[in-house]
Coordinates of C-alpha atoms in Angstrom, one line a residue:
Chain A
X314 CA 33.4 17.8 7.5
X315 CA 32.2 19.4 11.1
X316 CA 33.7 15.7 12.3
X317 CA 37.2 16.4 11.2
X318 CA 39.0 19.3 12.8
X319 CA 42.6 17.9 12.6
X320 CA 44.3 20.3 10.1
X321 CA 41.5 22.7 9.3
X322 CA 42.3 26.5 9.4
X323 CA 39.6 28.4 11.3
X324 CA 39.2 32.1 10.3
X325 CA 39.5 34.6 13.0
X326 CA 41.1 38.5 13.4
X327 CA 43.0 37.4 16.6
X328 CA 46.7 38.4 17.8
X329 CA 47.7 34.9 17.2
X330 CA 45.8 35.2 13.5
X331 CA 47.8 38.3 12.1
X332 CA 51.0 36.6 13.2
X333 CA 52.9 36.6 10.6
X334 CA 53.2 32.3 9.4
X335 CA 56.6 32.3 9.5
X336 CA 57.1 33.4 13.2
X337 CA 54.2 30.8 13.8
X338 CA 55.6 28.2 12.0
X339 CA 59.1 28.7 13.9
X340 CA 57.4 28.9 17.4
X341 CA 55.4 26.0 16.3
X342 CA 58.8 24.1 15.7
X343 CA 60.6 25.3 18.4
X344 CA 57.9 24.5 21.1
X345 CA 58.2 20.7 19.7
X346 CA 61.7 20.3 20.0
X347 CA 61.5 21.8 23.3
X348 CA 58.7 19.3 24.5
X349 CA 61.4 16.7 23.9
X350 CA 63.7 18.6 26.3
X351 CA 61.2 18.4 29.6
X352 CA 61.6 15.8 32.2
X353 CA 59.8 17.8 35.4
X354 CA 56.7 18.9 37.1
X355 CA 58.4 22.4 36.5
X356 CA 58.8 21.9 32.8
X357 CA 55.5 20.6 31.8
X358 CA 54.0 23.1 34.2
X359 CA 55.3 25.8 31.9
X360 CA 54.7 24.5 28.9
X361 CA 51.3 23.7 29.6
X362 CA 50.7 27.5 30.8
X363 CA 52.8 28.8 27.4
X364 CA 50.4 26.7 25.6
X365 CA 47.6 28.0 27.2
X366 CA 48.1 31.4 27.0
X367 CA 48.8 30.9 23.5
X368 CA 45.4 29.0 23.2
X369 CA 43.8 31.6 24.7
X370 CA 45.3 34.2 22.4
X371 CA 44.0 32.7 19.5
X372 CA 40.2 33.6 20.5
X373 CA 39.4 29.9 20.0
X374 CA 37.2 28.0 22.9
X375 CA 39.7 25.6 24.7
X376 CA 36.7 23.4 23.7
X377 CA 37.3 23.1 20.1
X378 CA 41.4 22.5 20.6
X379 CA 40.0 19.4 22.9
X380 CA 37.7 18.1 20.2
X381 CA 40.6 18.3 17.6
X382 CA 42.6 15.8 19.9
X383 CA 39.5 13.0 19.7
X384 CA 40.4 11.5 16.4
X385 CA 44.0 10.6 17.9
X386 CA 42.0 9.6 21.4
X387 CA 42.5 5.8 20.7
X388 CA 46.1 6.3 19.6
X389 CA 46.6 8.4 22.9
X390 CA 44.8 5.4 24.9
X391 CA 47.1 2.7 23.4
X392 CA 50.5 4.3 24.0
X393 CA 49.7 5.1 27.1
X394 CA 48.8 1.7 28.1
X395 CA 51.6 -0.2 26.9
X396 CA 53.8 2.6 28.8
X397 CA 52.1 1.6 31.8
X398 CA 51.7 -2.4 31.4
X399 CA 55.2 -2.8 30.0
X400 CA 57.6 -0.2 31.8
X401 CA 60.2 -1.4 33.6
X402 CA 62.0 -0.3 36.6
X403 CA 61.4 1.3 40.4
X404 CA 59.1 -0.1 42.4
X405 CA 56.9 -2.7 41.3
X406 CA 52.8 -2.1 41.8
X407 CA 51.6 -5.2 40.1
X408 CA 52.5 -8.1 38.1
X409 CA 50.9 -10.6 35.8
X410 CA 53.0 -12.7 33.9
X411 CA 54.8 -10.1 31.8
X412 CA 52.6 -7.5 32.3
X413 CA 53.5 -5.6 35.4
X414 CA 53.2 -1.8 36.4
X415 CA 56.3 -0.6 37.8
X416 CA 56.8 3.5 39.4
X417 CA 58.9 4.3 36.5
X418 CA 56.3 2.7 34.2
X419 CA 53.5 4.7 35.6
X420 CA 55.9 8.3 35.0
X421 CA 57.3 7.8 31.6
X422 CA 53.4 7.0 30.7
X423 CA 52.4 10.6 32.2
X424 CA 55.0 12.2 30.7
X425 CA 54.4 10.4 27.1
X426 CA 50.8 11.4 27.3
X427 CA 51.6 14.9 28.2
X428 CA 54.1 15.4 25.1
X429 CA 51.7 14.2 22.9
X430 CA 48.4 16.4 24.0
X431 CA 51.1 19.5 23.7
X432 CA 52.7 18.6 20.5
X433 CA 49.4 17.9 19.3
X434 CA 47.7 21.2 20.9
X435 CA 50.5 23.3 19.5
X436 CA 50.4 22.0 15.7
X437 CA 45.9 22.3 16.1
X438 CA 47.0 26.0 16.7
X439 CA 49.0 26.1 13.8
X440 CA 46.8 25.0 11.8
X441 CA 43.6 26.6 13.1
X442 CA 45.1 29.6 13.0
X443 CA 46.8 30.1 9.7
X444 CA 45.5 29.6 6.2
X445 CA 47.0 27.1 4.1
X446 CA 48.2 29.4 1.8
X447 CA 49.9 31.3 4.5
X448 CA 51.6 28.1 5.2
X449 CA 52.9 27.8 1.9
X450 CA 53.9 31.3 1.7
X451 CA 55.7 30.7 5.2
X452 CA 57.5 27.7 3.9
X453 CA 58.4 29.3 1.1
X454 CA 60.1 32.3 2.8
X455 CA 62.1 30.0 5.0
X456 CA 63.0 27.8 2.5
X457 CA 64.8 30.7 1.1
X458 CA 68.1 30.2 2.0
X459 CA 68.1 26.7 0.6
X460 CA 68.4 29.0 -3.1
X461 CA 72.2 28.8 -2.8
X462 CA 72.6 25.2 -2.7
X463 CA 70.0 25.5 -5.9
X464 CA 67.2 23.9 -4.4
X465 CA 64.3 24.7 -6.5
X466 CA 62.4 27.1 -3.8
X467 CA 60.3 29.0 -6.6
X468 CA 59.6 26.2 -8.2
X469 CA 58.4 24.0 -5.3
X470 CA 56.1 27.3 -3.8
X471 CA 54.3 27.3 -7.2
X472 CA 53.8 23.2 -6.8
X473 CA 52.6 23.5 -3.2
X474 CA 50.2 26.7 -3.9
X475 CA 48.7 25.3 -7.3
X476 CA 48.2 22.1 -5.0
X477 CA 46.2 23.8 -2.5
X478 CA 44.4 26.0 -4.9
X479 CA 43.1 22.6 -6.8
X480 CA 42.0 20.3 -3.8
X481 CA 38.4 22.0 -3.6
X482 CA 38.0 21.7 -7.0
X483 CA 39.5 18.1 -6.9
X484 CA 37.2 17.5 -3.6
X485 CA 33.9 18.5 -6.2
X486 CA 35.2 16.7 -9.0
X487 CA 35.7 13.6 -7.4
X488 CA 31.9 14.1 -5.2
X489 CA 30.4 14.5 -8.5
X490 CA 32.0 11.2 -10.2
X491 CA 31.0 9.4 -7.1
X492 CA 27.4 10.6 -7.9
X493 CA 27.8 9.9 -11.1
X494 CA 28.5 6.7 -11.0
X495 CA 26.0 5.9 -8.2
X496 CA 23.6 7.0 -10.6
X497 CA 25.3 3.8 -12.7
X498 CA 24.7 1.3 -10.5
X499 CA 27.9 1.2 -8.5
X500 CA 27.6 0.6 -5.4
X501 CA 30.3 2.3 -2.6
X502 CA 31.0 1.1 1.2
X503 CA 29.7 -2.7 0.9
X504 CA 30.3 -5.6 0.5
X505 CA 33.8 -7.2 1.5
X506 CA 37.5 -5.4 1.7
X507 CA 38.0 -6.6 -2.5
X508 CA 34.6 -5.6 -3.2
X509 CA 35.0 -2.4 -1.6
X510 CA 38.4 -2.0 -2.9
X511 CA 37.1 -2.7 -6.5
X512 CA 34.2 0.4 -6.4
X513 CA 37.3 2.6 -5.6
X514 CA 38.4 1.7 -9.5
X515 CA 35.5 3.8 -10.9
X516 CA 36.3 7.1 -9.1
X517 CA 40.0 6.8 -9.7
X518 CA 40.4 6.1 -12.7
X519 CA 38.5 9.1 -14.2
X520 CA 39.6 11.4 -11.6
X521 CA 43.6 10.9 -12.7
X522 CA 42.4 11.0 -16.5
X523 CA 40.6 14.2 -15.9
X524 CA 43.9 15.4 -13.4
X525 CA 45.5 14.8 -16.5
X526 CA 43.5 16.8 -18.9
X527 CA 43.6 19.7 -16.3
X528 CA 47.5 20.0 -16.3
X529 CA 47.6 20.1 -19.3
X530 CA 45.4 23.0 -19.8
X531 CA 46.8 24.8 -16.9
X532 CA 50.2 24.6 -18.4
X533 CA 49.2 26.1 -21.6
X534 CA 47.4 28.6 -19.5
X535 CA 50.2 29.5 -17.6
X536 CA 52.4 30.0 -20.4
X537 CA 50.1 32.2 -22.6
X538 CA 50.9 34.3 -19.5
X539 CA 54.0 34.3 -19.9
X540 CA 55.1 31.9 -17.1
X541 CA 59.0 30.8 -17.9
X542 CA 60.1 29.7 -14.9
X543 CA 60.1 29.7 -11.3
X544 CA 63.2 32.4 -10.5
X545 CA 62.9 35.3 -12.4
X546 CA 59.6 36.4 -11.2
X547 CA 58.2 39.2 -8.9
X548 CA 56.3 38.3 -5.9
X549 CA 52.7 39.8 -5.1
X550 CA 51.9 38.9 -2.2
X551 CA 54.8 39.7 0.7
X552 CA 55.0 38.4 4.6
X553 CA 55.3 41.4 7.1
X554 CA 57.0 41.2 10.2
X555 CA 55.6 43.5 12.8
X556 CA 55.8 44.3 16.4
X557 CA 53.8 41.1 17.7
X558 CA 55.8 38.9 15.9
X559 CA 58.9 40.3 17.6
X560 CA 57.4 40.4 21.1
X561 CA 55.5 36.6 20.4
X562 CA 59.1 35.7 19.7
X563 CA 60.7 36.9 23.1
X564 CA 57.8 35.3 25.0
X565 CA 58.3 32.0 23.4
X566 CA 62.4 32.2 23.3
X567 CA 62.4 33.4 27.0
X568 CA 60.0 30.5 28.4
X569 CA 61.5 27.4 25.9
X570 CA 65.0 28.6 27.3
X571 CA 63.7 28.7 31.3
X572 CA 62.0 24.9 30.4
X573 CA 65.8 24.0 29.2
X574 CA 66.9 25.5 32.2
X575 CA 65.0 24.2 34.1
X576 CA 65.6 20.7 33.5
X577 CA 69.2 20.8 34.1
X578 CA 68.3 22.8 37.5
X579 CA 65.6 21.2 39.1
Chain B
X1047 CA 50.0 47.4 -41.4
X1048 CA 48.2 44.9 -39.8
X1049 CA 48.4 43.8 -36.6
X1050 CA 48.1 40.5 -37.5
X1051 CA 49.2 38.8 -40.7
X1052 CA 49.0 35.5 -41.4
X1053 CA 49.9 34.0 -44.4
X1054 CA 49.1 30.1 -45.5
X1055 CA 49.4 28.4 -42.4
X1056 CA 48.9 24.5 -42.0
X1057 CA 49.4 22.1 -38.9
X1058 CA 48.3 18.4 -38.5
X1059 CA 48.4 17.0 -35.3
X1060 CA 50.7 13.5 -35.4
X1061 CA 48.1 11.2 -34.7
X1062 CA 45.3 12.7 -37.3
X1063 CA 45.6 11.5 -41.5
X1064 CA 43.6 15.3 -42.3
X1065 CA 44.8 18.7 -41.6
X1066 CA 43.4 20.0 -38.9
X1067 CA 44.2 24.0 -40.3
X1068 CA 45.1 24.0 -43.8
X1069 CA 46.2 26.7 -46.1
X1070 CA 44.7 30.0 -43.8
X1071 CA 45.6 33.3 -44.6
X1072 CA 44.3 36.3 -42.7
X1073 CA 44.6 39.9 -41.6
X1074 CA 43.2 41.8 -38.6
X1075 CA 43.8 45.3 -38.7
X1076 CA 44.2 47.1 -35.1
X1077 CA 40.9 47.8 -33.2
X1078 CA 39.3 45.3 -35.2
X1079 CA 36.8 42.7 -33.5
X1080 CA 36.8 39.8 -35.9
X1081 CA 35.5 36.5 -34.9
X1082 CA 36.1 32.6 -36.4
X1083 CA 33.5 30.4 -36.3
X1084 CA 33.6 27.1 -37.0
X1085 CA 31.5 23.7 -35.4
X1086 CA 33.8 21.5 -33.4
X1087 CA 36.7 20.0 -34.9
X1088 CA 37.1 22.2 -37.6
X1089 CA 40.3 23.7 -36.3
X1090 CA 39.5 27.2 -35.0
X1091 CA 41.2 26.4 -31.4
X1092 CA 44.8 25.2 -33.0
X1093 CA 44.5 28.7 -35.0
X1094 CA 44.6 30.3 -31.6
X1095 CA 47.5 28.2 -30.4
X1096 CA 49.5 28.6 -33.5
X1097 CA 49.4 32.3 -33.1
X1098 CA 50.7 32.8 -29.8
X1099 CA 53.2 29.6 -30.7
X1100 CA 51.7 26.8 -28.2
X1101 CA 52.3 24.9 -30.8
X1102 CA 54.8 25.2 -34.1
X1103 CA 53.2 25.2 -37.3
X1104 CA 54.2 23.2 -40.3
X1105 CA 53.9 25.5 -43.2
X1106 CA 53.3 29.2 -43.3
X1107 CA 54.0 32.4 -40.8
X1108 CA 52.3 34.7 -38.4
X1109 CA 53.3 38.4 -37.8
X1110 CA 52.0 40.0 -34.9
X1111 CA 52.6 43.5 -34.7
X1112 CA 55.2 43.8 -37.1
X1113 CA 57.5 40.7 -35.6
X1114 CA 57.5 37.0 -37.2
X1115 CA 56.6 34.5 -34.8
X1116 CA 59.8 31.6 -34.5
X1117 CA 61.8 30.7 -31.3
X1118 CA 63.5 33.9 -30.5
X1119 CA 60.2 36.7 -31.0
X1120 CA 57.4 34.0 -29.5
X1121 CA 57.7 35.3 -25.8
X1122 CA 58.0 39.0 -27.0
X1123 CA 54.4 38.6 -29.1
X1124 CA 53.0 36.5 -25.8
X1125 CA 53.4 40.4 -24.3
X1126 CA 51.2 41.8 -26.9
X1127 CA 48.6 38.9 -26.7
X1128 CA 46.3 38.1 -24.0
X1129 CA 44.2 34.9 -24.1
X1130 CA 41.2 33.8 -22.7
X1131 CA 40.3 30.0 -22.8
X1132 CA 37.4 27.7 -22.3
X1133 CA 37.3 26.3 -18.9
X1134 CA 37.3 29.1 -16.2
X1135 CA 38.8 26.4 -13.7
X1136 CA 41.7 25.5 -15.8
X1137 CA 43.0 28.7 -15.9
X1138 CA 42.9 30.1 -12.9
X1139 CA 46.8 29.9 -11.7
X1140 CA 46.7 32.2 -8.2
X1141 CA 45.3 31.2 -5.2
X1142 CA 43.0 33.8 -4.7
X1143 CA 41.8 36.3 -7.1
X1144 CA 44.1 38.9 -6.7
X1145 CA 47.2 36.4 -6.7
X1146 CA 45.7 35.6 -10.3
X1147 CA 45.5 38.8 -11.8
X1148 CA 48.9 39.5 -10.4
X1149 CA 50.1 36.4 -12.1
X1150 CA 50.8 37.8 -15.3
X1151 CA 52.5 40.4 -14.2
X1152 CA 55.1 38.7 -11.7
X1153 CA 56.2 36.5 -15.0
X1154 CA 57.1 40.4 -16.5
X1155 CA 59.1 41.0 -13.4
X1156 CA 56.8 43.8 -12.9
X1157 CA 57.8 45.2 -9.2
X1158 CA 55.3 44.7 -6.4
X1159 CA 54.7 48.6 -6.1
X1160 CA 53.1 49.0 -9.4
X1161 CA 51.6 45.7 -8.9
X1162 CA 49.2 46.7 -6.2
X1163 CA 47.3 49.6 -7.8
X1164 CA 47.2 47.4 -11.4
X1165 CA 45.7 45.0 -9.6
X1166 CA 43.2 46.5 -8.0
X1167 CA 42.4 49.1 -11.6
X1168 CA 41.7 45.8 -13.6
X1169 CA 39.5 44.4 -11.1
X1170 CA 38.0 47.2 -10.9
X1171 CA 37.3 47.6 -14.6
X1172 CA 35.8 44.3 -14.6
X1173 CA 33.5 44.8 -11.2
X1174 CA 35.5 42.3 -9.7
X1175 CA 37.4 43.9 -6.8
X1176 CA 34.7 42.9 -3.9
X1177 CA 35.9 39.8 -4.4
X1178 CA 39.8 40.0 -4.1
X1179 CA 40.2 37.7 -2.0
X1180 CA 37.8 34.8 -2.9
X1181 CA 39.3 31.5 -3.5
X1182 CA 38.4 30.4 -7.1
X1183 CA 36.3 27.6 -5.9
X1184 CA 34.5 29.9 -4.1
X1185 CA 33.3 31.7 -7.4
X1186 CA 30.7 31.4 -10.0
X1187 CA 32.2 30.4 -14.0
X1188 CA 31.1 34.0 -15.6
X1189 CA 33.1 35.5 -12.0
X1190 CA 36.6 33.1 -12.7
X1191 CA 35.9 34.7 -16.4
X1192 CA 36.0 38.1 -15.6
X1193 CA 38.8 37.3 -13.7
X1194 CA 41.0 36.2 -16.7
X1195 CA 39.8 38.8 -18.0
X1196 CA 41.4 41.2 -15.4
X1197 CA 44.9 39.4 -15.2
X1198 CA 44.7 40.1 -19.3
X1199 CA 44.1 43.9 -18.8
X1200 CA 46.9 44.4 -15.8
X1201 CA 49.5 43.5 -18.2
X1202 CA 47.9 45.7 -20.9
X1203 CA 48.0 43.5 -24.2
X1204 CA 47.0 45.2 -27.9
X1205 CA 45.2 41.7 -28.9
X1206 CA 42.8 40.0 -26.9
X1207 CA 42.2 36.0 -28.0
X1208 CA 39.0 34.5 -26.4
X1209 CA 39.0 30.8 -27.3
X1210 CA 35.7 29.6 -26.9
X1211 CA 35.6 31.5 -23.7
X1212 CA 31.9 31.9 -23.1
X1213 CA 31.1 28.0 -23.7
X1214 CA 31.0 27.0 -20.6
X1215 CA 28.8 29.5 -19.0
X1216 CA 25.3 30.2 -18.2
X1217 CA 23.6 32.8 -20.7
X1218 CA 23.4 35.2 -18.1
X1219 CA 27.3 34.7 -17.2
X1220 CA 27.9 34.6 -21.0
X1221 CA 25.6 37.8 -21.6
X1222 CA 28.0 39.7 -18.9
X1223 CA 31.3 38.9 -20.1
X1224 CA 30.6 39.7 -23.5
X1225 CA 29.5 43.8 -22.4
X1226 CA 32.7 43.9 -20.6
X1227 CA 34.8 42.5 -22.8
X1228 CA 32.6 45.3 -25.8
X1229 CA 33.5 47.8 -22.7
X1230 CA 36.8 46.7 -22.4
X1231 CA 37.6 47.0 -25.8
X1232 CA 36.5 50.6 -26.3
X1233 CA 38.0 52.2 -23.9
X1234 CA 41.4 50.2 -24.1
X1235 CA 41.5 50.1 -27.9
X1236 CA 42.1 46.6 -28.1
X1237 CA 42.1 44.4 -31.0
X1238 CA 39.7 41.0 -30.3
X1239 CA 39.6 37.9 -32.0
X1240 CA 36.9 35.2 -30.7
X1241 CA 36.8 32.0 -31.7
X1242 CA 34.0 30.9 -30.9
X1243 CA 30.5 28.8 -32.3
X1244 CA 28.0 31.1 -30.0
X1245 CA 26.8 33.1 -32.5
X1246 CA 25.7 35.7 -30.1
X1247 CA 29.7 36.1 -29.0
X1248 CA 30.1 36.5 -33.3
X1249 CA 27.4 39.1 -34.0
X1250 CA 29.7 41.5 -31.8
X1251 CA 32.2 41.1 -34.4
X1252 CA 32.9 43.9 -37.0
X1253 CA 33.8 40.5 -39.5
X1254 CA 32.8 37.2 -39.2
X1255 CA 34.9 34.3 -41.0
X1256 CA 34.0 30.8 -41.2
X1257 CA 36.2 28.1 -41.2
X1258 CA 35.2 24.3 -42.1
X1259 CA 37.1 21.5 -41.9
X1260 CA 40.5 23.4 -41.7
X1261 CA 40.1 26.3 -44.3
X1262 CA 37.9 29.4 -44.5
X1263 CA 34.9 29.1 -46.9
X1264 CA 33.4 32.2 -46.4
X1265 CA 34.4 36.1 -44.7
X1266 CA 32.2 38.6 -44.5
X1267 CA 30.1 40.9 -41.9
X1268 CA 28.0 39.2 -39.5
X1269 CA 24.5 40.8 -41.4
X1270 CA 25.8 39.0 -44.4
X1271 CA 27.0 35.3 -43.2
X1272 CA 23.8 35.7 -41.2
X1273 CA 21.3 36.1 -43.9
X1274 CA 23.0 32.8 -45.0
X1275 CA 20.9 30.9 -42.6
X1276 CA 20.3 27.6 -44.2
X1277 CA 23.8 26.9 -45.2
X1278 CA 25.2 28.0 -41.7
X1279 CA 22.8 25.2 -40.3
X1280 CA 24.3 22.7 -42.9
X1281 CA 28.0 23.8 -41.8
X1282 CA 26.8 22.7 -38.4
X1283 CA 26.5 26.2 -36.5
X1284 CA 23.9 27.7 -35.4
X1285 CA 22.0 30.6 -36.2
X1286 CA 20.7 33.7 -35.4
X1287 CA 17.2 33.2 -32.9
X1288 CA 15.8 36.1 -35.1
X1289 CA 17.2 34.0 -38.3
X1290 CA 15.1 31.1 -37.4
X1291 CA 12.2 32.8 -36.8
X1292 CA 12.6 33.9 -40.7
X1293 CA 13.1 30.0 -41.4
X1294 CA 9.9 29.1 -39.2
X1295 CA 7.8 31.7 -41.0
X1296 CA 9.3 30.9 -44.6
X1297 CA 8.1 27.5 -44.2
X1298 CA 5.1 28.7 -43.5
X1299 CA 4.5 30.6 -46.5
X1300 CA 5.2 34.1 -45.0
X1301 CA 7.3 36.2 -47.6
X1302 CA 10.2 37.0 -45.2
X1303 CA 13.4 39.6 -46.1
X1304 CA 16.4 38.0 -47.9
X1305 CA 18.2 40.3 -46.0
X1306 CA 19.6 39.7 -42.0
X1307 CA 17.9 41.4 -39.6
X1308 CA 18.6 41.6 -35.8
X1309 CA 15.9 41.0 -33.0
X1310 CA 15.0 44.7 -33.2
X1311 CA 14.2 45.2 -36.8
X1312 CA 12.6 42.0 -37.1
X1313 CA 9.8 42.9 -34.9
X1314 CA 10.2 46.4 -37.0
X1315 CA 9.5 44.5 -40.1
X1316 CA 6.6 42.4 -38.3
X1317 CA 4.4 45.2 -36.7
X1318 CA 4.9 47.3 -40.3
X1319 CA 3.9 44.2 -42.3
X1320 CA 1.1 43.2 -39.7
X1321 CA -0.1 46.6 -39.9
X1322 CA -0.2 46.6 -43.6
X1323 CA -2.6 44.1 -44.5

């Protein structure tokens, strides 16, 4: 697990922690579009110090954040190079048949590399900073409005939390079939792509009867609680917006709007 | 009046050719523990979804606290019933502990406000509130139990169903939940009904009725099914520990009491006789 940092939600008591998700969420959201919207030194320069400073809010070493980018390091490499091979325009550099590295090439591949460590860097922060459930609570909240047009908001909000609540138990369940049938005979990660794709069969297949069996016991659970349905209930726990919200908000509303700004100026 | 009346109930299931409850007719009277016991199969769990209409019976009715169970009253007697089922995972709705007790009470449109201090009273009552805001996967299957148990006593039920709730847990789990629930239902005056086959779960009860193969053969206090020992083993249940100690030492010639005894006045009876001869 220790390998795989993409996504996980590392606890912590820091401003950026007690945010509450749906400011975070926004921000999160904003700061991407905004990426889209730099084209300068100036620019970048300003959203790499907003994301820094927001890095450095969140009490978590710059060295984690970095780590989190090195499952998407080969991804990263390959974009890159084909910006740089297969750019077009300006002054050329170099040129081998159709390969050639051309001024524009070179500065549409720094800028494409620097849009996707940020976008990356910001959603890492996201996620390291806010529990799942907080997520779902966010996404809830701002989904909200979509009531009039009766989308199914309660509904959904249950789905996504009952989700989140089972994928431990899921996680155990399907470690210990894997063990279980290993303890059969079966045989997991050799052999050829069929083979392979065959030992998969064995896990599966008890894992969705089981995911079955589960619902339904959940369901009869639920309504021996008296669960009806997903509108006409009361809500335990309740998002609080508080003064570091509002003043994370300025900060990130006054610097996105001096990077669109900026673009148009310099 | 009882609590609980109900009169010749059947239900078969579509795909079975036997009944799987046939004929029943009971009464629990208020602040009565009564327990059904049964071996597996012989339809003690559809009783308890029958009652709180899970599923529709066939024939027959159920009254809980003066209503008749049908279409319109079956939410309204869901209020005055809490449940507690086998497997602690599968019922554990909220995402942390104190999401789950408050789970009950959101579906009663209880306001958050009176939700906060109910929540934290019935974790409380089960020893439980250290651990508000564990994740259920981060909790032992006695703990997820006692949680139930909680989101049961937040919305403040008169009957308490426990379906087999203590078969999945270690005897020390199943040794704790059973005193709280004994607790529980002193100082709330609640009316239990376990269905259960740990006969440890039934000697709690104040009256014990056995059901085979979809009917009741037999209903009577636990000292008296008890002292039934070899025809309990023949219905497929178990026994007693201090009723197979009888059975041991009746084989071997030893002139035991025809009546039950528990753990304590069997070693009672064994130090007096010992002492005698």
């Amino acid at each position: 697990m220790d390998k795989f940092l993409f996504g996980r939600y590392i606890p912590g008591h820091s401003w950026v922690h007690r945010l509450d998700p749906r400011a975070k969420l926004v921000l999160c959201f904003m700061y991407v579009l905004v990426v889209f919207f730099a084209n300068n030194l100036w620019t970048y320069l300003l959203l790499t110090v907003l994301l820094l400073a927001s890095v450095a809010a969140t009490a978590i070493s710059l060295r984690i954040f970095l780590r989190g980018l090195r499952p998407l390091l080969w991804l990263l490499i390959f974009t890159v190079l084909i910006q740089v091979f297969f750019g077009a325009g300006g002054h050329v550099y170099w040129s081998w048949g159709i390969l050639s590295v051309t001024h524009d090439g070179l500065i549409s591949a720094g800028l494409i590399l620097m849009r996707f460590v940020l976008i990356i860097m910001i959603s890492t922060l996201l996620t390291f900073s806010t529990a799942p459930l907080d997520i779902a609570d966010g996404i809830e909240s701002l989904l909200s409005p979509l009531r009039k047009v009766h989308f199914p908001v309660a509904t959904l909000a249950l789905m996504l939390s009952l989700a989140l609540r089972f994928v431990p138990t899921l996680m155990d369940e399907a470690e210990k079939i894997m063990n279980a049938q290993r303890a059969r005979g079966v045989d997991f990660g050799t052999g050829g792509l069929k083979q392979q794709i065959k030992t998969i069969v064995p896990i599966l297949i008890p894992l969705f009867v089981n995911a079955f069996n589960r619902a339904v016991d959940i369901s009869t659970a639920m309504e021996a609680r008296g669960y009806q349905d997903g509108e006409n209930r009361t809500k335990y726990r309740q998002l609080k917006w508080q003064r570091a919200d509002t003043i994370s908000f300025l900060v990130y509303v006054v610097s996105l709007a001096s990077v669109i700004g900026l673009r148009f100026v310099a | 009046m009882a609590l609980i009346k109900v009169s010749h109930l059947s239900y078969q299931y579509a795909n079975s050719e036997t009944k799987a409850v046939d004929d029943v007719s009971f009464e629990i009277e208020g602040g009565e523990w009564v327990a059904i016991v049964g071996h597996n199969g012989s339809g003690k769990s559809t009783i308890a979804k029958l009652l709180i209409g899970l599923m529709a019976a066939d024939e027959g009715s159920v009254e809980v606290d003066g209503q008749t169970l049908s279409e319109a009253t079956v939410w309204q007697i869901r209020e005055t019933i809490g449940m507690v089922f086998q497997n602690p995972d599968n019922q554990f709705v909220g995402a942390t502990v104190a999401d789950d007790v408050a789970f009950g009470m959101e579906n009663r449109q209880v306001d958050r406000d009176t939700m906060v201090p109910r929540v934290e009273s019935a974790l409380k009552q089960v020893g439980m509130w250290d651990f508000k805001d564990r994740e259920p996967a981060k909790l032992s299957g006695g703990q997820k139990q006692r949680v139930a148990l909680a989101g049961i006593i937040a919305v403040a039920p008169k009957i308490l169903i426990l379906d087999e709730a203590t078969s999945m847990l270690d005897p020390q789990g199943r040794r704790d939940i059973l005193r709280t629930i004994k607790e529980l239902k002193d100082r709330l005056n609640l009316t239990v009904l376990s269905i259960t086959h740990d006969i440890d779960e039934a000697a709690n009860a104040d009256r014990i009725m056995v059901i085979d193969d979809g009917h009741f053969v037999e209903e009577a206090d636990p000292e008296t099914i008890f002292s039934h020992g070899q025809r309990l083993i023949e219905m497929g249940l178990d026994v007693p520990f201090s009723e197979k100690l009888k059975l041991a030492l009746a084989d071997r010639g030893v002139a035991v009491p025809n009546n039950y005894l528990d753990e304590g006045s069997l070693v009672d009876w064994l130090w007096t006789s010992h002492s005698n001869t």
